[in-house]
């Protein structure tokens, strides 16, 4: 099984004891020298996200042969799907876009766990996850689709952020609610996201909190709930939230 050195797939295979002795030696040498890679491995190892239950519907719809060739190009046998395989697959779905511009994630946890789930999911993102930048035409189409589904006007100009590159806009599903997830790659702080869903209650002023080493700012209008999450400082993430709050139009 040939996997890119340091990739999520290789880390997953390492944790599941699926690497050859030579591959393990090479990776372990790299882990000694690369603190970021070691932290990534630790995150995958301790993750307790309910991916099997959450992703079973998605896996049933997924193009298995294509995923097989992408993740395991040199074998004709489908490996057993472990919890950690699902973690790597979750990242791969977004990075590769194998489901097109619409990725459905079915989460069944209570509403009060929503921000924690988003934080755990975002903790799996690396700059490599968002390495590809779509064309202007593709980006505009993604934003238009997400905006129409939530009754918002979303455009590249309204979502432009200093020092960050707009990467994608996805439509997710949580507890029968549609969620727009818009991601950027900040040149200093790495992956950052804005999540939007409809709101049927009252508006709410901005609030701040920290989860898994990331800062979160969330607020609500009469019609929508918003959440910005990233690795920047509380001040930086708050500034991003203020900018987006002033530029996004219902």
PDB file of C-alpha atoms in Angstrom:
ATOM      1  CA  UNK A   1       0.000   0.000   0.000  1.00  0.00           C
ATOM      2  CA  UNK A   2       1.753   3.149  -1.178  1.00  0.00           C
ATOM      3  CA  UNK A   3       0.535   6.269   0.579  1.00  0.00           C
ATOM      4  CA  UNK A   4       1.923   9.831   0.524  1.00  0.00           C
ATOM      5  CA  UNK A   5       4.334  10.343   3.404  1.00  0.00           C
ATOM      6  CA  UNK A   6       2.603  12.242   6.200  1.00  0.00           C
ATOM      7  CA  UNK A   7      -0.864  12.127   4.608  1.00  0.00           C
ATOM      8  CA  UNK A   8      -4.001  11.492   6.679  1.00  0.00           C
ATOM      9  CA  UNK A   9      -4.348   8.126   4.964  1.00  0.00           C
ATOM     10  CA  UNK A  10      -0.844   7.130   5.978  1.00  0.00           C
ATOM     11  CA  UNK A  11      -1.422   8.233   9.573  1.00  0.00           C
ATOM     12  CA  UNK A  12      -4.653   6.229   9.634  1.00  0.00           C
ATOM     13  CA  UNK A  13      -2.844   3.167   8.287  1.00  0.00           C
ATOM     14  CA  UNK A  14      -0.122   3.643  10.914  1.00  0.00           C
ATOM     15  CA  UNK A  15      -2.683   3.762  13.722  1.00  0.00           C
ATOM     16  CA  UNK A  16      -4.439   0.689  12.354  1.00  0.00           C
ATOM     17  CA  UNK A  17      -1.105  -1.176  12.022  1.00  0.00           C
ATOM     18  CA  UNK A  18      -1.451  -1.494   8.262  1.00  0.00           C
ATOM     19  CA  UNK A  19       1.954  -0.150   7.208  1.00  0.00           C
ATOM     20  CA  UNK A  20       4.940  -2.255   6.313  1.00  0.00           C
ATOM     21  CA  UNK A  21       7.932  -2.186   8.646  1.00  0.00           C
ATOM     22  CA  UNK A  22       9.828   0.024   6.213  1.00  0.00           C
ATOM     23  CA  UNK A  23       6.929   2.478   5.956  1.00  0.00           C
ATOM     24  CA  UNK A  24       6.557   2.603   9.745  1.00  0.00           C
ATOM     25  CA  UNK A  25      10.267   3.348  10.160  1.00  0.00           C
ATOM     26  CA  UNK A  26      10.156   6.175   7.628  1.00  0.00           C
ATOM     27  CA  UNK A  27       7.033   7.705   9.178  1.00  0.00           C
ATOM     28  CA  UNK A  28       8.333   7.399  12.757  1.00  0.00           C
ATOM     29  CA  UNK A  29      11.527   9.184  11.734  1.00  0.00           C
ATOM     30  CA  UNK A  30       9.431  11.956  10.223  1.00  0.00           C
ATOM     31  CA  UNK A  31       7.285  12.178  13.384  1.00  0.00           C
ATOM     32  CA  UNK A  32      10.382  12.795  15.520  1.00  0.00           C
ATOM     33  CA  UNK A  33      11.320  15.810  13.385  1.00  0.00           C
ATOM     34  CA  UNK A  34       7.856  17.194  12.581  1.00  0.00           C
ATOM     35  CA  UNK A  35       5.912  18.426  15.627  1.00  0.00           C
ATOM     36  CA  UNK A  36       2.874  19.428  13.545  1.00  0.00           C
ATOM     37  CA  UNK A  37       2.641  15.948  12.054  1.00  0.00           C
ATOM     38  CA  UNK A  38       2.964  14.381  15.510  1.00  0.00           C
ATOM     39  CA  UNK A  39       0.120  16.566  16.789  1.00  0.00           C
ATOM     40  CA  UNK A  40      -1.975  15.547  13.787  1.00  0.00           C
ATOM     41  CA  UNK A  41      -1.366  11.891  14.590  1.00  0.00           C
ATOM     42  CA  UNK A  42      -2.329  12.461  18.228  1.00  0.00           C
ATOM     43  CA  UNK A  43      -5.580  14.145  17.157  1.00  0.00           C
ATOM     44  CA  UNK A  44      -6.551  11.248  14.913  1.00  0.00           C
ATOM     45  CA  UNK A  45      -5.611   8.749  17.607  1.00  0.00           C
ATOM     46  CA  UNK A  46      -7.736  10.273  20.342  1.00  0.00           C
ATOM     47  CA  UNK A  47     -10.685  11.350  18.222  1.00  0.00           C
ATOM     48  CA  UNK A  48     -13.988  10.033  19.522  1.00  0.00           C
ATOM     49  CA  UNK A  49     -16.239  11.554  16.884  1.00  0.00           C
ATOM     50  CA  UNK A  50     -19.262   9.352  15.998  1.00  0.00           C
ATOM     51  CA  UNK A  51     -18.200   9.038  12.352  1.00  0.00           C
ATOM     52  CA  UNK A  52     -19.519   5.547  11.739  1.00  0.00           C
ATOM     53  CA  UNK A  53     -23.093   6.481  12.615  1.00  0.00           C
ATOM     54  CA  UNK A  54     -22.853   9.917  11.069  1.00  0.00           C
ATOM     55  CA  UNK A  55     -21.343   8.827   7.762  1.00  0.00           C
ATOM     56  CA  UNK A  56     -23.122   5.546   7.072  1.00  0.00           C
ATOM     57  CA  UNK A  57     -25.733   7.236   4.803  1.00  0.00           C
ATOM     58  CA  UNK A  58     -22.969   9.109   2.989  1.00  0.00           C
ATOM     59  CA  UNK A  59     -20.884   5.965   2.494  1.00  0.00           C
ATOM     60  CA  UNK A  60     -23.889   4.150   1.063  1.00  0.00           C
ATOM     61  CA  UNK A  61     -24.194   6.866  -1.603  1.00  0.00           C
ATOM     62  CA  UNK A  62     -20.477   7.354  -2.178  1.00  0.00           C
ATOM     63  CA  UNK A  63     -18.718   6.264  -5.399  1.00  0.00           C
ATOM     64  CA  UNK A  64     -16.896   3.396  -3.705  1.00  0.00           C
ATOM     65  CA  UNK A  65     -14.785   2.389  -6.709  1.00  0.00           C
ATOM     66  CA  UNK A  66     -13.532   5.923  -7.142  1.00  0.00           C
ATOM     67  CA  UNK A  67     -12.751   6.298  -3.446  1.00  0.00           C
ATOM     68  CA  UNK A  68     -11.011   2.918  -3.531  1.00  0.00           C
ATOM     69  CA  UNK A  69      -8.763   3.998  -6.400  1.00  0.00           C
ATOM     70  CA  UNK A  70      -8.079   7.361  -4.751  1.00  0.00           C
ATOM     71  CA  UNK A  71      -7.208   6.074  -1.296  1.00  0.00           C
ATOM     72  CA  UNK A  72      -5.784   2.652  -2.240  1.00  0.00           C
ATOM     73  CA  UNK A  73      -4.707   2.885  -5.891  1.00  0.00           C
ATOM     74  CA  UNK A  74      -2.513  -0.224  -5.873  1.00  0.00           C
ATOM     75  CA  UNK A  75      -4.886  -2.806  -4.477  1.00  0.00           C
ATOM     76  CA  UNK A  76      -8.026  -4.513  -5.743  1.00  0.00           C
ATOM     77  CA  UNK A  77      -9.243  -5.373  -2.263  1.00  0.00           C
ATOM     78  CA  UNK A  78     -11.407  -3.013  -0.235  1.00  0.00           C
ATOM     79  CA  UNK A  79      -9.910  -2.570   3.247  1.00  0.00           C
ATOM     80  CA  UNK A  80     -12.139  -2.946   6.297  1.00  0.00           C
ATOM     81  CA  UNK A  81     -13.643   0.405   7.233  1.00  0.00           C
ATOM     82  CA  UNK A  82     -12.448   1.253  10.732  1.00  0.00           C
ATOM     83  CA  UNK A  83     -13.306   4.304  12.801  1.00  0.00           C
ATOM     84  CA  UNK A  84     -10.074   5.975  11.751  1.00  0.00           C
ATOM     85  CA  UNK A  85     -10.678   5.192   8.086  1.00  0.00           C
ATOM     86  CA  UNK A  86     -13.909   7.132   8.407  1.00  0.00           C
ATOM     87  CA  UNK A  87     -12.038  10.068   9.939  1.00  0.00           C
ATOM     88  CA  UNK A  88      -9.662  10.162   6.975  1.00  0.00           C
ATOM     89  CA  UNK A  89     -12.549   9.693   4.556  1.00  0.00           C
ATOM     90  CA  UNK A  90     -14.414  12.611   6.132  1.00  0.00           C
ATOM     91  CA  UNK A  91     -11.499  14.899   5.358  1.00  0.00           C
ATOM     92  CA  UNK A  92     -11.020  13.355   1.924  1.00  0.00           C
ATOM     93  CA  UNK A  93     -14.657  13.919   0.918  1.00  0.00           C
ATOM     94  CA  UNK A  94     -14.181  17.658   1.368  1.00  0.00           C
ATOM     95  CA  UNK A  95     -10.684  17.808  -0.078  1.00  0.00           C
ATOM     96  CA  UNK A  96     -11.470  15.742  -3.171  1.00  0.00           C
ATOM     97  CA  UNK A  97     -15.035  16.863  -3.727  1.00  0.00           C
ATOM     98  CA  UNK A  98     -16.034  13.316  -4.654  1.00  0.00           C
ATOM     99  CA  UNK A  99     -19.678  14.032  -3.946  1.00  0.00           C
ATOM    100  CA  UNK A 100     -19.699  17.177  -6.084  1.00  0.00           C
ATOM    101  CA  UNK A 101     -20.594  20.577  -4.672  1.00  0.00           C
ATOM    102  CA  UNK A 102     -23.055  19.078  -2.173  1.00  0.00           C
ATOM    103  CA  UNK A 103     -21.805  17.068   0.783  1.00  0.00           C
ATOM    104  CA  UNK A 104     -24.433  15.739   3.166  1.00  0.00           C
ATOM    105  CA  UNK A 105     -23.397  14.935   6.732  1.00  0.00           C
ATOM    106  CA  UNK A 106     -26.079  13.393   8.908  1.00  0.00           C
ATOM    107  CA  UNK A 107     -25.443  14.163  12.569  1.00  0.00           C
ATOM    108  CA  UNK A 108     -27.724  12.900  15.288  1.00  0.00           C
ATOM    109  CA  UNK A 109     -26.379  14.569  18.403  1.00  0.00           C
ATOM    110  CA  UNK A 110     -28.467  17.007  20.497  1.00  0.00           C
ATOM    111  CA  UNK A 111     -28.612  20.662  19.509  1.00  0.00           C
ATOM    112  CA  UNK A 112     -26.508  21.781  22.462  1.00  0.00           C
ATOM    113  CA  UNK A 113     -23.572  19.744  21.076  1.00  0.00           C
ATOM    114  CA  UNK A 114     -23.586  21.494  17.710  1.00  0.00           C
ATOM    115  CA  UNK A 115     -20.661  23.852  18.300  1.00  0.00           C
ATOM    116  CA  UNK A 116     -18.612  21.060  19.848  1.00  0.00           C
ATOM    117  CA  UNK A 117     -19.194  18.844  16.814  1.00  0.00           C
ATOM    118  CA  UNK A 118     -18.231  21.631  14.443  1.00  0.00           C
ATOM    119  CA  UNK A 119     -15.088  22.276  16.491  1.00  0.00           C
ATOM    120  CA  UNK A 120     -14.090  18.588  16.444  1.00  0.00           C
ATOM    121  CA  UNK A 121     -14.701  18.451  12.720  1.00  0.00           C
ATOM    122  CA  UNK A 122     -12.713  21.633  12.040  1.00  0.00           C
ATOM    123  CA  UNK A 123      -9.873  20.312  14.210  1.00  0.00           C
ATOM    124  CA  UNK A 124      -9.282  17.694  11.502  1.00  0.00           C
ATOM    125  CA  UNK A 125      -8.606  20.349   8.860  1.00  0.00           C
ATOM    126  CA  UNK A 126      -5.054  21.156   7.818  1.00  0.00           C
ATOM    127  CA  UNK A 127      -3.819  23.585   5.160  1.00  0.00           C
ATOM    128  CA  UNK A 128      -3.490  20.546   2.877  1.00  0.00           C
ATOM    129  CA  UNK A 129      -7.220  19.870   3.270  1.00  0.00           C
ATOM    130  CA  UNK A 130      -7.879  23.239   1.627  1.00  0.00           C
ATOM    131  CA  UNK A 131      -4.964  23.167  -0.783  1.00  0.00           C
ATOM    132  CA  UNK A 132      -7.062  23.465  -3.936  1.00  0.00           C
ATOM    133  CA  UNK A 133      -8.548  26.823  -4.890  1.00  0.00           C
ATOM    134  CA  UNK A 134     -11.626  26.665  -7.160  1.00  0.00           C
ATOM    135  CA  UNK A 135     -12.028  28.822 -10.231  1.00  0.00           C
ATOM    136  CA  UNK A 136     -14.003  32.051  -9.851  1.00  0.00           C
ATOM    137  CA  UNK A 137     -16.860  30.467 -11.779  1.00  0.00           C
ATOM    138  CA  UNK A 138     -16.941  27.381  -9.557  1.00  0.00           C
ATOM    139  CA  UNK A 139     -16.725  29.472  -6.376  1.00  0.00           C
ATOM    140  CA  UNK A 140     -19.572  31.722  -7.506  1.00  0.00           C
ATOM    141  CA  UNK A 141     -21.716  28.666  -8.293  1.00  0.00           C
ATOM    142  CA  UNK A 142     -21.060  27.133  -4.862  1.00  0.00           C
ATOM    143  CA  UNK A 143     -21.935  30.368  -3.091  1.00  0.00           C
ATOM    144  CA  UNK A 144     -25.051  30.900  -5.186  1.00  0.00           C
ATOM    145  CA  UNK A 145     -26.318  27.384  -4.414  1.00  0.00           C
ATOM    146  CA  UNK A 146     -25.648  27.702  -0.679  1.00  0.00           C
ATOM    147  CA  UNK A 147     -27.205  31.151  -0.539  1.00  0.00           C
ATOM    148  CA  UNK A 148     -30.360  30.153  -2.380  1.00  0.00           C
ATOM    149  CA  UNK A 149     -30.946  27.241  -0.024  1.00  0.00           C
ATOM    150  CA  UNK A 150     -30.711  29.485   3.035  1.00  0.00           C
ATOM    151  CA  UNK A 151     -32.301  32.637   1.658  1.00  0.00           C
ATOM    152  CA  UNK A 152     -29.066  34.631   1.705  1.00  0.00           C
ATOM    153  CA  UNK A 153     -27.064  36.594  -0.834  1.00  0.00           C
ATOM    154  CA  UNK A 154     -23.557  35.110  -0.748  1.00  0.00           C
ATOM    155  CA  UNK A 155     -20.834  36.376  -3.051  1.00  0.00           C
ATOM    156  CA  UNK A 156     -17.061  36.260  -3.256  1.00  0.00           C
ATOM    157  CA  UNK A 157     -16.856  40.010  -2.716  1.00  0.00           C
ATOM    158  CA  UNK A 158     -18.986  39.935   0.451  1.00  0.00           C
ATOM    159  CA  UNK A 159     -16.918  37.046   1.826  1.00  0.00           C
ATOM    160  CA  UNK A 160     -13.495  38.453   0.986  1.00  0.00           C
ATOM    161  CA  UNK A 161     -11.203  38.542   4.030  1.00  0.00           C
ATOM    162  CA  UNK A 162      -7.775  40.189   4.351  1.00  0.00           C
ATOM    163  CA  UNK A 163      -4.965  37.649   4.348  1.00  0.00           C
ATOM    164  CA  UNK A 164      -7.259  34.692   3.658  1.00  0.00           C
ATOM    165  CA  UNK A 165      -8.204  32.811   0.487  1.00  0.00           C
ATOM    166  CA  UNK A 166     -11.814  31.719  -0.013  1.00  0.00           C
ATOM    167  CA  UNK A 167     -11.755  27.954  -0.632  1.00  0.00           C
ATOM    168  CA  UNK A 168     -15.251  26.471  -0.862  1.00  0.00           C
ATOM    169  CA  UNK A 169     -18.908  26.638   0.115  1.00  0.00           C
ATOM    170  CA  UNK A 170     -20.616  23.370   1.039  1.00  0.00           C
ATOM    171  CA  UNK A 171     -24.157  22.463   1.965  1.00  0.00           C
ATOM    172  CA  UNK A 172     -24.320  20.158   4.981  1.00  0.00           C
ATOM    173  CA  UNK A 173     -27.258  18.728   6.913  1.00  0.00           C
ATOM    174  CA  UNK A 174     -27.660  18.615  10.680  1.00  0.00           C
ATOM    175  CA  UNK A 175     -30.789  17.255  12.343  1.00  0.00           C
ATOM    176  CA  UNK A 176     -32.855  17.951   9.202  1.00  0.00           C
ATOM    177  CA  UNK A 177     -31.477  21.489   8.969  1.00  0.00           C
ATOM    178  CA  UNK A 178     -29.390  22.763   6.085  1.00  0.00           C
ATOM    179  CA  UNK A 179     -26.074  24.366   6.968  1.00  0.00           C
ATOM    180  CA  UNK A 180     -23.830  26.397   4.690  1.00  0.00           C
ATOM    181  CA  UNK A 181     -20.161  25.850   5.501  1.00  0.00           C
ATOM    182  CA  UNK A 182     -17.812  28.385   3.925  1.00  0.00           C
ATOM    183  CA  UNK A 183     -14.079  27.900   4.385  1.00  0.00           C
ATOM    184  CA  UNK A 184     -10.970  30.036   4.007  1.00  0.00           C
ATOM    185  CA  UNK A 185      -7.271  29.338   4.313  1.00  0.00           C
ATOM    186  CA  UNK A 186      -5.728  32.125   6.370  1.00  0.00           C
ATOM    187  CA  UNK A 187      -2.095  32.733   5.490  1.00  0.00           C
ATOM    188  CA  UNK A 188      -1.131  32.917   9.176  1.00  0.00           C
ATOM    189  CA  UNK A 189      -3.740  30.946  11.138  1.00  0.00           C
ATOM    190  CA  UNK A 190      -4.709  28.195   8.693  1.00  0.00           C
ATOM    191  CA  UNK A 191      -8.230  26.810   8.091  1.00  0.00           C
ATOM    192  CA  UNK A 192     -11.180  28.946   9.120  1.00  0.00           C
ATOM    193  CA  UNK A 193     -14.906  28.515   8.538  1.00  0.00           C
ATOM    194  CA  UNK A 194     -18.256  30.270   8.688  1.00  0.00           C
ATOM    195  CA  UNK A 195     -21.310  28.076   9.296  1.00  0.00           C
ATOM    196  CA  UNK A 196     -24.822  29.396   8.658  1.00  0.00           C
ATOM    197  CA  UNK A 197     -28.185  27.811   9.318  1.00  0.00           C
ATOM    198  CA  UNK A 198     -31.747  29.124   9.463  1.00  0.00           C
ATOM    199  CA  UNK A 199     -33.113  30.511  12.710  1.00  0.00           C
ATOM    200  CA  UNK A 200     -36.730  30.479  13.811  1.00  0.00           C
ATOM    201  CA  UNK A 201     -36.168  32.240  17.131  1.00  0.00           C
ATOM    202  CA  UNK A 202     -34.970  35.645  18.214  1.00  0.00           C
ATOM    203  CA  UNK A 203     -31.743  37.341  17.255  1.00  0.00           C
ATOM    204  CA  UNK A 204     -28.672  37.095  19.500  1.00  0.00           C
ATOM    205  CA  UNK A 205     -25.662  39.336  19.991  1.00  0.00           C
ATOM    206  CA  UNK A 206     -22.197  37.972  19.286  1.00  0.00           C
ATOM    207  CA  UNK A 207     -20.705  35.638  21.868  1.00  0.00           C
ATOM    208  CA  UNK A 208     -17.215  34.180  22.143  1.00  0.00           C
ATOM    209  CA  UNK A 209     -15.954  30.831  23.333  1.00  0.00           C
ATOM    210  CA  UNK A 210     -13.016  28.460  22.882  1.00  0.00           C
ATOM    211  CA  UNK A 211     -13.146  24.800  21.921  1.00  0.00           C
ATOM    212  CA  UNK A 212     -10.263  22.435  21.124  1.00  0.00           C
ATOM    213  CA  UNK A 213      -7.799  25.310  20.960  1.00  0.00           C
ATOM    214  CA  UNK A 214      -9.897  27.257  18.446  1.00  0.00           C
ATOM    215  CA  UNK A 215     -11.798  30.492  18.920  1.00  0.00           C
ATOM    216  CA  UNK A 216     -15.495  30.685  18.069  1.00  0.00           C
ATOM    217  CA  UNK A 217     -17.774  33.671  17.581  1.00  0.00           C
ATOM    218  CA  UNK A 218     -21.490  33.012  17.119  1.00  0.00           C
ATOM    219  CA  UNK A 219     -24.554  35.198  16.746  1.00  0.00           C
ATOM    220  CA  UNK A 220     -28.041  35.141  15.249  1.00  0.00           C
ATOM    221  CA  UNK A 221     -30.411  37.357  13.322  1.00  0.00           C
ATOM    222  CA  UNK A 222     -34.158  36.790  13.251  1.00  0.00           C
ATOM    223  CA  UNK A 223     -33.715  34.437  10.288  1.00  0.00           C
ATOM    224  CA  UNK A 224     -30.233  32.922  10.528  1.00  0.00           C
ATOM    225  CA  UNK A 225     -27.618  31.615  12.956  1.00  0.00           C
ATOM    226  CA  UNK A 226     -23.931  32.256  12.262  1.00  0.00           C
ATOM    227  CA  UNK A 227     -20.731  30.772  13.632  1.00  0.00           C
ATOM    228  CA  UNK A 228     -17.116  31.671  12.786  1.00  0.00           C
ATOM    229  CA  UNK A 229     -14.405  29.266  13.940  1.00  0.00           C
ATOM    230  CA  UNK A 230     -10.654  29.419  13.449  1.00  0.00           C
ATOM    231  CA  UNK A 231      -7.202  29.071  14.984  1.00  0.00           C
ATOM    232  CA  UNK A 232      -6.588  32.811  15.221  1.00  0.00           C
ATOM    233  CA  UNK A 233      -6.737  34.840  18.412  1.00  0.00           C
ATOM    234  CA  UNK A 234     -10.058  35.817  19.963  1.00  0.00           C
ATOM    235  CA  UNK A 235      -9.530  39.332  18.637  1.00  0.00           C
ATOM    236  CA  UNK A 236      -8.766  38.150  15.100  1.00  0.00           C
ATOM    237  CA  UNK A 237     -11.761  35.793  14.914  1.00  0.00           C
ATOM    238  CA  UNK A 238     -13.996  38.534  16.376  1.00  0.00           C
ATOM    239  CA  UNK A 239     -12.808  40.951  13.702  1.00  0.00           C
ATOM    240  CA  UNK A 240     -13.634  38.384  11.019  1.00  0.00           C
ATOM    241  CA  UNK A 241     -17.091  37.884  12.518  1.00  0.00           C
ATOM    242  CA  UNK A 242     -17.740  41.638  12.608  1.00  0.00           C
ATOM    243  CA  UNK A 243     -16.698  42.006   8.992  1.00  0.00           C
ATOM    244  CA  UNK A 244     -18.912  39.129   7.832  1.00  0.00           C
ATOM    245  CA  UNK A 245     -21.827  40.364   9.911  1.00  0.00           C
ATOM    246  CA  UNK A 246     -21.683  43.671   8.054  1.00  0.00           C
ATOM    247  CA  UNK A 247     -21.265  42.230   4.537  1.00  0.00           C
ATOM    248  CA  UNK A 248     -23.656  39.255   4.417  1.00  0.00           C
ATOM    249  CA  UNK A 249     -27.152  40.285   3.316  1.00  0.00           C
ATOM    250  CA  UNK A 250     -30.361  38.282   3.871  1.00  0.00           C
TER     251      UNK A 250
END
